[in-house]
Short mmCIF file of C-alpha atoms and ligand atoms in Angstrom, two decimals:
data_model
loop_
_atom_site.label_atom_id
_atom_site.label_comp_id
_atom_site.label_asym_id
_atom_site.label_seq_id
_atom_site.Cartn_x
_atom_site.Cartn_y
_atom_site.Cartn_z
CA UNK A 60 -0.07 -0.02 -0.04
CA UNK A 61 1.51 3.34 -0.97
CA UNK A 62 0.50 6.58 0.71
CA UNK A 63 0.82 9.80 -1.42
CA UNK A 64 0.66 13.29 -0.12
CA UNK A 65 -1.06 15.45 -2.76
CA UNK A 66 -0.49 19.28 -2.68
CA UNK A 67 -2.84 21.50 -4.77
CA UNK A 68 -2.02 25.30 -4.85
CA UNK A 69 -2.69 26.68 -8.33
CA UNK A 70 -5.16 29.25 -7.74
CA UNK A 71 -6.96 30.68 -4.50
CA UNK A 72 -7.23 27.29 -2.60
CA UNK A 73 -4.46 25.41 -0.72
CA UNK A 74 -5.48 21.96 -0.40
CA UNK A 75 -3.59 18.75 0.72
CA UNK A 76 -4.63 15.04 0.97
CA UNK A 77 -3.28 11.76 1.92
CA UNK A 78 -4.45 8.95 -0.50
CA UNK A 79 -3.63 5.32 -0.57
CA UNK A 80 -3.08 3.81 -3.86
CA UNK A 81 -4.65 6.58 -5.85
CA UNK A 82 -8.13 5.79 -4.66
CA UNK A 83 -8.76 5.64 -0.94
CA UNK A 84 -8.64 9.02 0.76
CA UNK A 85 -7.00 8.87 4.29
CA UNK A 86 -7.33 12.63 5.07
CA UNK A 87 -7.80 15.85 3.42
CA UNK A 88 -7.62 19.52 4.34
CA UNK A 89 -7.91 22.83 2.55
CA UNK A 90 -7.79 26.51 3.28
CA UNK A 91 -9.91 28.59 0.78
CA UNK A 92 -9.32 32.34 0.31
CA UNK A 93 -12.51 32.55 -1.91
CA UNK A 94 -14.42 34.71 0.83
CA UNK A 95 -11.31 37.12 0.90
CA UNK A 96 -11.48 37.55 -2.87
CA UNK A 97 -15.23 38.00 -3.15
CA UNK A 98 -14.62 41.68 -2.20
CA UNK A 99 -12.16 42.02 -5.01
CA UNK A 100 -14.37 40.26 -7.51
CA UNK A 101 -11.73 37.80 -8.28
CA UNK A 102 -8.30 36.30 -7.14
CA UNK A 103 -5.39 38.55 -6.33
CA UNK A 104 -2.37 36.51 -7.24
CA UNK A 105 0.28 37.94 -4.81
CA UNK A 106 -2.34 37.71 -1.84
CA UNK A 107 -3.26 34.28 -2.90
CA UNK A 108 0.45 33.03 -2.88
CA UNK A 109 1.15 34.51 0.51
CA UNK A 110 -1.87 32.94 1.86
CA UNK A 111 -0.89 29.41 0.68
CA UNK A 112 2.65 29.91 2.16
CA UNK A 113 1.09 30.71 5.57
CA UNK A 114 -1.59 27.74 5.31
CA UNK A 115 0.28 24.72 3.78
CA UNK A 116 2.46 23.72 6.85
CA UNK A 117 -0.49 23.74 9.12
CA UNK A 118 -2.68 21.82 6.61
CA UNK A 119 0.04 19.10 6.14
CA UNK A 120 0.18 18.64 9.85
CA UNK A 121 -3.53 18.31 9.96
CA UNK A 122 -3.95 15.71 7.55
CA UNK A 123 -1.13 13.64 9.13
CA UNK A 124 -2.88 13.99 12.50
CA UNK A 125 -6.16 12.97 11.14
CA UNK A 126 -4.99 9.98 9.21
CA UNK A 127 -2.87 8.92 12.28
CA UNK A 128 0.15 8.82 10.03
CA UNK A 129 3.79 10.20 10.42
CA UNK A 130 5.75 12.16 7.94
CA UNK A 131 7.97 8.97 7.39
CA UNK A 132 4.85 7.08 6.30
CA UNK A 133 4.49 9.13 3.09
CA UNK A 134 5.89 7.22 0.15
CA UNK A 135 5.84 10.05 -2.58
CA UNK A 136 4.81 13.66 -2.85
CA UNK A 137 2.66 14.81 -5.82
CA UNK A 138 2.42 18.49 -6.44
CA UNK A 139 0.26 20.59 -8.81
CA UNK A 140 2.97 21.96 -11.14
CA UNK A 141 0.77 23.48 -13.93
CA UNK A 142 -1.21 25.45 -15.27
CA UNK A 143 -1.96 28.21 -12.71
CA UNK A 144 -0.91 31.35 -10.94
CA UNK A 145 2.79 31.08 -10.85
CA UNK A 146 3.15 32.56 -7.23
CA UNK A 147 0.53 30.21 -6.05
CA UNK A 148 2.09 27.16 -7.95
CA UNK A 149 5.54 28.04 -6.45
CA UNK A 150 4.40 27.92 -2.87
CA UNK A 151 2.86 24.28 -3.36
CA UNK A 152 5.67 23.00 -5.27
CA UNK A 153 8.34 24.34 -2.94
CA UNK A 154 6.56 22.52 0.09
CA UNK A 155 6.50 19.33 -1.92
CA UNK A 156 10.18 19.58 -2.78
CA UNK A 157 11.17 20.11 0.77
CA UNK A 158 9.16 17.06 2.04
CA UNK A 159 10.70 14.94 -0.96
CA UNK A 160 14.23 16.02 -0.31
CA UNK A 161 13.90 15.73 3.43
CA UNK A 162 12.48 12.12 3.31
CA UNK A 163 14.27 11.07 0.24
CA UNK A 164 11.07 10.07 -1.62
CA UNK A 165 9.91 10.73 -5.21
CA UNK A 166 8.36 14.21 -6.18
CA UNK A 167 5.79 13.89 -8.82
CA UNK A 168 4.68 16.68 -11.11
CA UNK A 169 0.91 16.78 -11.82
CA UNK A 170 -1.02 18.72 -14.49
CA UNK A 171 -4.04 20.36 -12.71
CA UNK A 172 -6.41 20.01 -15.44
CA UNK A 173 -5.62 16.31 -16.02
CA UNK A 174 -5.83 15.81 -12.20
CA UNK A 175 -9.63 16.67 -12.41
CA UNK A 176 -10.09 13.63 -14.24
CA UNK A 177 -7.90 11.69 -11.88
CA UNK A 178 -10.50 12.32 -9.38
CA UNK A 179 -12.74 9.66 -10.78
CA UNK A 180 -10.54 7.08 -9.10
CA UNK A 181 -11.33 8.54 -5.49
CA UNK A 182 -13.47 6.24 -3.68
CA UNK A 183 -13.58 3.83 -6.49
CA UNK A 184 -11.73 0.44 -6.58
CA UNK A 185 -12.23 -0.04 -10.29
CA UNK A 186 -12.65 2.43 -13.50
CA UNK A 187 -13.37 0.96 -16.93
CA UNK A 188 -10.91 2.14 -19.51
CA UNK A 189 -10.67 3.45 -22.21
CA UNK A 190 -13.15 6.38 -21.73
CA UNK A 191 -13.46 10.05 -22.67
CA UNK A 192 -13.55 12.91 -20.14
CA UNK A 193 -14.55 16.54 -19.79
CA UNK A 194 -12.91 18.76 -17.39
CA UNK A 195 -14.76 22.00 -17.05
CA UNK A 196 -13.36 24.40 -14.67
CA UNK A 197 -12.83 28.15 -14.28
CA UNK A 198 -9.79 28.19 -16.84
CA UNK A 199 -10.34 25.41 -18.98
CA UNK A 200 -12.95 23.28 -20.90
CA UNK A 201 -11.05 20.39 -22.22
CA UNK A 202 -11.90 16.93 -23.70
CA UNK A 203 -9.68 14.11 -23.18
CA UNK A 204 -9.24 10.58 -24.32
CA UNK A 205 -7.83 8.35 -21.48
CA UNK A 206 -6.56 4.84 -22.30
CA UNK A 207 -5.76 4.08 -18.84
CA UNK A 208 -5.01 5.67 -15.44
CA UNK A 209 -2.64 8.39 -16.01
CA UNK A 210 -2.76 7.81 -19.80
CA UNK A 211 -4.46 10.93 -20.87
CA UNK A 212 -4.56 12.73 -24.44
CA UNK A 213 -6.10 16.10 -25.14
CA UNK A 214 -8.80 15.62 -28.08
CA UNK A 215 -10.72 18.85 -27.93
CA UNK A 216 -11.70 21.77 -26.06
CA UNK A 217 -12.86 25.50 -26.01
CA UNK A 218 -11.52 27.91 -28.51
CA UNK A 219 -12.34 31.08 -26.23
CA UNK A 220 -14.06 31.06 -22.67
CA UNK A 221 -13.97 28.14 -20.38
CA UNK A 222 -17.44 26.98 -19.20
CA UNK A 223 -16.77 28.18 -15.69
CA UNK A 224 -15.47 31.35 -16.89
CA UNK A 225 -18.73 32.06 -18.81
CA UNK A 226 -20.66 31.15 -15.63
CA UNK A 227 -18.56 33.64 -13.74
CA UNK A 228 -18.93 36.27 -16.23
CA UNK A 229 -22.65 35.81 -16.64
CA UNK A 230 -23.04 36.10 -12.91
CA UNK A 231 -21.09 39.28 -12.60
CA UNK A 232 -23.32 40.66 -15.52
CA UNK A 233 -26.41 39.67 -13.57
CA UNK A 234 -25.05 41.16 -10.31
CA UNK A 235 -24.87 37.74 -8.60
CA UNK A 236 -21.40 37.80 -7.36
CA UNK A 237 -18.40 35.49 -7.49
CA UNK A 238 -17.79 32.58 -7.98
CA UNK A 239 -20.62 32.74 -10.58
CA UNK A 240 -21.31 28.95 -11.12
CA UNK A 241 -22.91 28.21 -7.74
CA UNK A 242 -24.75 31.58 -7.93
CA UNK A 243 -26.22 30.91 -11.31
CA UNK A 244 -27.32 27.40 -10.32
CA UNK A 245 -28.94 28.62 -7.26
CA UNK A 246 -30.89 31.35 -9.08
CA UNK A 247 -31.90 28.96 -11.93
CA UNK A 248 -33.92 26.92 -9.52
CA UNK A 249 -37.69 27.36 -10.52
CA UNK A 250 -36.68 29.40 -13.77
CA UNK A 251 -37.88 28.58 -17.29
CA UNK A 252 -34.86 27.28 -19.13
CA UNK A 253 -36.70 27.86 -22.52
CA UNK A 254 -37.50 31.54 -21.60
CA UNK A 255 -34.36 32.84 -23.56
CA UNK A 256 -33.36 31.53 -26.92
CA UNK A 257 -29.55 31.65 -26.48
CA UNK A 258 -26.85 30.45 -29.01
CA UNK A 259 -25.14 26.96 -28.82
CA UNK A 260 -21.95 27.48 -30.76
CA UNK A 261 -20.90 24.23 -32.46
CA UNK A 262 -23.40 22.32 -30.73
CA UNK A 263 -24.45 20.30 -33.77
CA UNK A 264 -21.22 20.15 -35.88
CA UNK A 265 -18.96 17.33 -36.11
CA UNK A 266 -15.87 18.95 -34.07
CA UNK A 267 -14.89 18.48 -30.47
CA UNK A 268 -14.89 22.24 -30.18
CA UNK A 269 -16.74 24.49 -27.66
CA UNK A 270 -17.18 28.29 -27.69
CA UNK A 271 -18.94 30.07 -24.85
CA UNK A 272 -18.00 33.74 -25.87
CA UNK A 273 -21.19 33.89 -28.05
CA UNK A 274 -23.71 32.77 -25.40
CA UNK A 275 -22.28 35.40 -22.93
CA UNK A 276 -22.54 38.10 -25.27
CA UNK A 277 -25.97 37.16 -26.31
CA UNK A 278 -26.89 37.22 -22.58
CA UNK A 279 -25.32 40.76 -22.30
CA UNK A 280 -27.47 41.99 -25.14
CA UNK A 281 -30.65 40.54 -23.59
CA UNK A 282 -29.84 42.06 -20.19
CA UNK A 283 -28.80 45.52 -21.56
CA UNK A 284 -31.38 45.41 -24.61
CA UNK A 285 -29.36 46.88 -27.68
CA UNK A 286 -30.05 45.86 -31.19
CA UNK A 287 -33.71 47.14 -30.98
CA UNK A 288 -34.65 44.55 -28.38
CA UNK A 289 -36.23 45.37 -24.92
CA UNK A 290 -33.89 44.94 -22.07
CA UNK A 291 -34.73 41.90 -20.02
CA UNK A 292 -36.76 42.70 -16.74
CA UNK A 293 -34.34 41.61 -14.16
CA UNK A 294 -37.01 41.09 -11.60
CA UNK A 295 -36.75 37.87 -9.59
CA UNK A 296 -38.71 35.93 -12.38
CA UNK A 297 -36.46 37.43 -15.08
CA UNK A 298 -33.37 36.54 -13.23
CA UNK A 299 -34.44 33.02 -12.67
CA UNK A 300 -35.48 32.60 -16.34
CA UNK A 301 -32.09 34.00 -17.54
CA UNK A 302 -29.94 31.95 -15.09
CA UNK A 303 -31.91 28.82 -16.19
CA UNK A 304 -31.71 29.48 -19.86
CA UNK A 305 -27.87 30.35 -19.55
CA UNK A 306 -27.17 27.14 -17.62
CA UNK A 307 -29.12 24.92 -20.04
CA UNK A 308 -27.25 26.47 -23.05
CA UNK A 309 -23.90 25.43 -21.53
CA UNK A 310 -24.98 22.06 -20.15
CA UNK A 311 -26.40 21.24 -23.55
CA UNK A 312 -23.10 22.00 -25.34
CA UNK A 313 -20.95 20.21 -22.90
CA UNK A 314 -23.05 17.02 -22.95
CA UNK A 315 -23.30 17.06 -26.70
CA UNK A 316 -19.60 17.13 -27.23
CA UNK A 317 -18.84 14.48 -24.62
CA UNK A 318 -21.27 12.23 -26.39
CA UNK A 319 -19.70 12.94 -29.65
CA UNK A 320 -16.15 12.25 -28.17
CA UNK A 321 -17.49 8.85 -27.04
CA UNK A 322 -18.92 8.08 -30.34
CA UNK A 323 -15.66 9.28 -32.31
CA UNK A 324 -13.30 7.24 -29.96
CA UNK A 325 -15.71 4.46 -29.81
CA UNK A 326 -15.54 4.18 -25.95
CA UNK A 327 -18.14 2.80 -23.50
CA UNK A 328 -17.49 5.15 -20.53
CA UNK A 329 -17.50 8.91 -20.01
CA UNK A 330 -16.31 11.06 -17.07
CA UNK A 331 -16.71 14.68 -16.05
CA UNK A 332 -14.55 16.58 -13.64
CA UNK A 333 -13.81 20.23 -12.73
CA UNK A 334 -15.52 22.88 -10.64
CA UNK A 335 -18.61 22.96 -13.25
CA UNK A 336 -18.94 19.37 -12.68
CA UNK A 337 -20.43 20.40 -9.19
CA UNK A 338 -23.45 21.63 -11.18
CA UNK A 339 -26.56 19.40 -10.71
CA UNK A 340 -28.14 20.33 -13.97
CA UNK A 341 -24.88 19.09 -15.79
CA UNK A 342 -24.49 16.03 -13.59
CA UNK A 343 -28.15 14.98 -14.14
CA UNK A 344 -27.89 15.59 -17.87
CA UNK A 345 -24.60 13.40 -18.08
CA UNK A 346 -26.13 10.56 -16.05
CA UNK A 347 -29.42 10.57 -18.18
CA UNK A 348 -27.31 10.65 -21.49
CA UNK A 349 -25.28 7.76 -20.21
CA UNK A 350 -28.25 5.71 -19.12
CA UNK A 351 -29.85 6.36 -22.64
CA UNK A 352 -26.72 4.99 -24.52
CA UNK A 353 -25.73 2.46 -22.10
CA UNK A 354 -22.43 4.01 -21.11
CA UNK A 355 -20.76 4.01 -17.77
CA UNK A 356 -20.65 7.61 -16.21
CA UNK A 357 -17.87 8.56 -13.67
CA UNK A 358 -18.73 11.71 -11.84
CA UNK A 359 -16.52 12.56 -8.72
CA UNK A 360 -18.23 13.73 -5.61
CA UNK A 361 -18.78 17.45 -5.84
CA UNK A 362 -16.05 18.09 -3.31
CA UNK A 363 -13.73 16.14 -5.46
CA UNK A 364 -14.81 18.12 -8.68
CA UNK A 365 -13.72 21.51 -7.28
CA UNK A 366 -10.10 22.04 -6.79
CA UNK A 367 -8.72 19.55 -3.97
CA UNK A 368 -5.52 17.86 -2.87
CA UNK A 369 -6.89 14.32 -3.40
CA UNK A 370 -7.15 14.54 -7.04
CA UNK A 371 -3.32 15.64 -7.22
CA UNK A 372 -2.57 12.62 -5.00
CA UNK A 373 -4.54 10.24 -7.18
CA UNK A 374 -3.00 11.16 -10.64
CA UNK A 375 0.43 11.46 -8.86
CA UNK A 376 0.09 8.00 -7.72
CA UNK A 377 -0.56 6.72 -11.43
CA UNK A 378 2.02 9.05 -12.88
CA UNK A 379 4.60 7.48 -10.34
CA UNK A 380 3.39 3.99 -11.45
CA UNK A 381 4.43 4.82 -15.00
CA UNK A 382 7.67 5.96 -13.65
CA UNK A 383 7.29 9.58 -14.05
CA UNK A 384 9.23 11.09 -11.46
CA UNK A 385 10.31 14.89 -11.29
CA UNK A 386 13.76 16.18 -10.36
CA UNK A 387 14.02 18.39 -7.44
CA UNK A 388 14.65 21.30 -9.66
CA UNK A 389 11.21 20.97 -10.94
CA UNK A 390 9.85 24.49 -12.24
CA UNK A 391 6.16 25.09 -12.13
CA UNK A 392 4.73 26.68 -15.21
CA UNK A 393 1.77 29.22 -15.55
CA UNK A 394 0.68 27.53 -18.67
CA UNK A 395 0.00 23.83 -19.49
CA UNK A 396 2.51 21.38 -20.51
CA UNK A 397 2.06 18.09 -22.29
CA UNK A 398 3.23 16.05 -19.46
CA UNK A 399 6.03 15.89 -16.81
CA UNK A 400 9.32 14.61 -18.06
CA UNK A 401 9.48 10.79 -17.65
CA UNK A 402 12.46 8.91 -16.28
CA UNK A 403 12.84 5.19 -16.05
CA UNK A 404 11.94 3.70 -12.80
CA UNK A 405 15.11 1.72 -12.30
CA UNK A 406 16.75 4.01 -9.84
CA UNK A 407 13.57 4.94 -7.91
CA UNK A 408 11.14 3.04 -5.54
CA UNK A 409 7.89 2.26 -7.46
CA UNK A 410 4.54 2.19 -5.58
CA UNK A 411 4.44 -1.64 -5.73
CA UNK A 412 8.02 -2.42 -4.81
CA UNK A 413 8.50 -2.84 -0.99
CA UNK A 414 5.87 -0.24 -0.06
CA UNK A 415 3.59 -1.43 2.84
O1 KG4 B 216 -11.97 23.50 -11.03
P1 KG4 B 216 -12.30 24.66 -10.28
O2 KG4 B 216 -12.73 24.59 -8.92
O3 KG4 B 216 -11.07 25.70 -10.43
C1 KG4 B 216 -10.48 25.84 -11.64
O4 KG4 B 216 -9.55 25.02 -11.90
O5 KG4 B 216 -10.80 26.66 -12.19
O6 KG4 B 216 -13.58 25.56 -11.02
C2 KG4 B 216 -13.93 26.70 -10.75
C3 KG4 B 216 -15.05 27.06 -11.51
C4 KG4 B 216 -15.66 28.51 -11.51
O7 KG4 B 216 -15.68 29.16 -12.71
C5 KG4 B 216 -16.87 28.14 -10.78
O8 KG4 B 216 -17.90 29.24 -11.17
C6 KG4 B 216 -17.38 26.80 -11.36
O9 KG4 B 216 -16.18 26.06 -11.50
N1 KG4 B 216 -18.46 26.07 -10.65
C7 KG4 B 216 -19.60 26.02 -11.18
C8 KG4 B 216 -20.39 25.42 -9.97
N2 KG4 B 216 -19.55 25.31 -9.01
C9 KG4 B 216 -18.24 25.89 -9.40
N3 KG4 B 216 -20.29 26.24 -12.22
C10 KG4 B 216 -21.54 25.86 -12.56
N4 KG4 B 216 -22.11 25.37 -11.45
C11 KG4 B 216 -21.81 25.17 -10.22
N5 KG4 B 216 -22.52 24.62 -9.33
ZN1 ZN B 217 -9.53 23.13 -11.16
#
């Protein structure tokens, strides 16, 4: 049994977790700064990085105590190395390096977006591969083909806004605050999702592309009322209808392309991760579509859809198993990278060799 410490610090949340064999969560803890940033209307990078530096040592002590483990019980450290805010990433990567160097254990670099798909292993003994997965978060909307755990290939995505970004911007437009996704979902309850005819870019073509800039602009025009149209009455009913219509337009596009990806890649399983996968309308639509087509659907619990340390530990474990170990001079990157530099396992302990 291999216990992996996962450290996530790519944005405004510092999160750590101890996970056995990529699937069994022993303990997790997090320190979110979302409330602090609500007043700013978004994340302030320098403040986020400083907050993580202050929070991480205490979070690591907390997970060790709650798992009843000692620092020496950790077999490997997985860190979120990209993409993200560089100062935030640096704080988590540095914490991971210190522990790896001090204990002489492997350091594993994990891609944040791909880790959202790694989260499907949490609390699950078996996942049926191959599958196609959607990661819909604040900064990305990616479609992946996964041939096995940690074997992840990008096959499509958005050409402009991410789905979460569209939710956040729409919420700001409607005066609903930040983060926008949960606010839109709450406000959509009881609304008429057919009230506003909103565009669904690329919805019916045969490419694995999303575009959410158009639906956002269309909503703006309806709210402000140019082009000879009346501005939408933003009373309670109008707001509920606008949120429900906007939510449905996005969910429609996400589900359509996920199913198209399953068809094109001839897989029998689909997965969804990322903060937007907390959305109940999206979850229900994915589950219904999977049932209708006889596909297996993997949706992590909502707390593991949002940013968390367990997803980093999980994907880190599988990367380690593939021999992908980072050097201690690992440099985090603000933008994505195809994958961490792989190194043969001959000179490092693998998770199945001698770990208990
Ligand atoms: O994955 P995540 O926690 O952080 C990033 O990696 O970006 O995703 C955050 C995004 C935000 O844009 C937020 O508005 C969106 O996920 N989100 C939601 C919901 N909960 C969070 N979007 C729609 N419905 C939700 N319930
Ligand atoms: Zn994320």
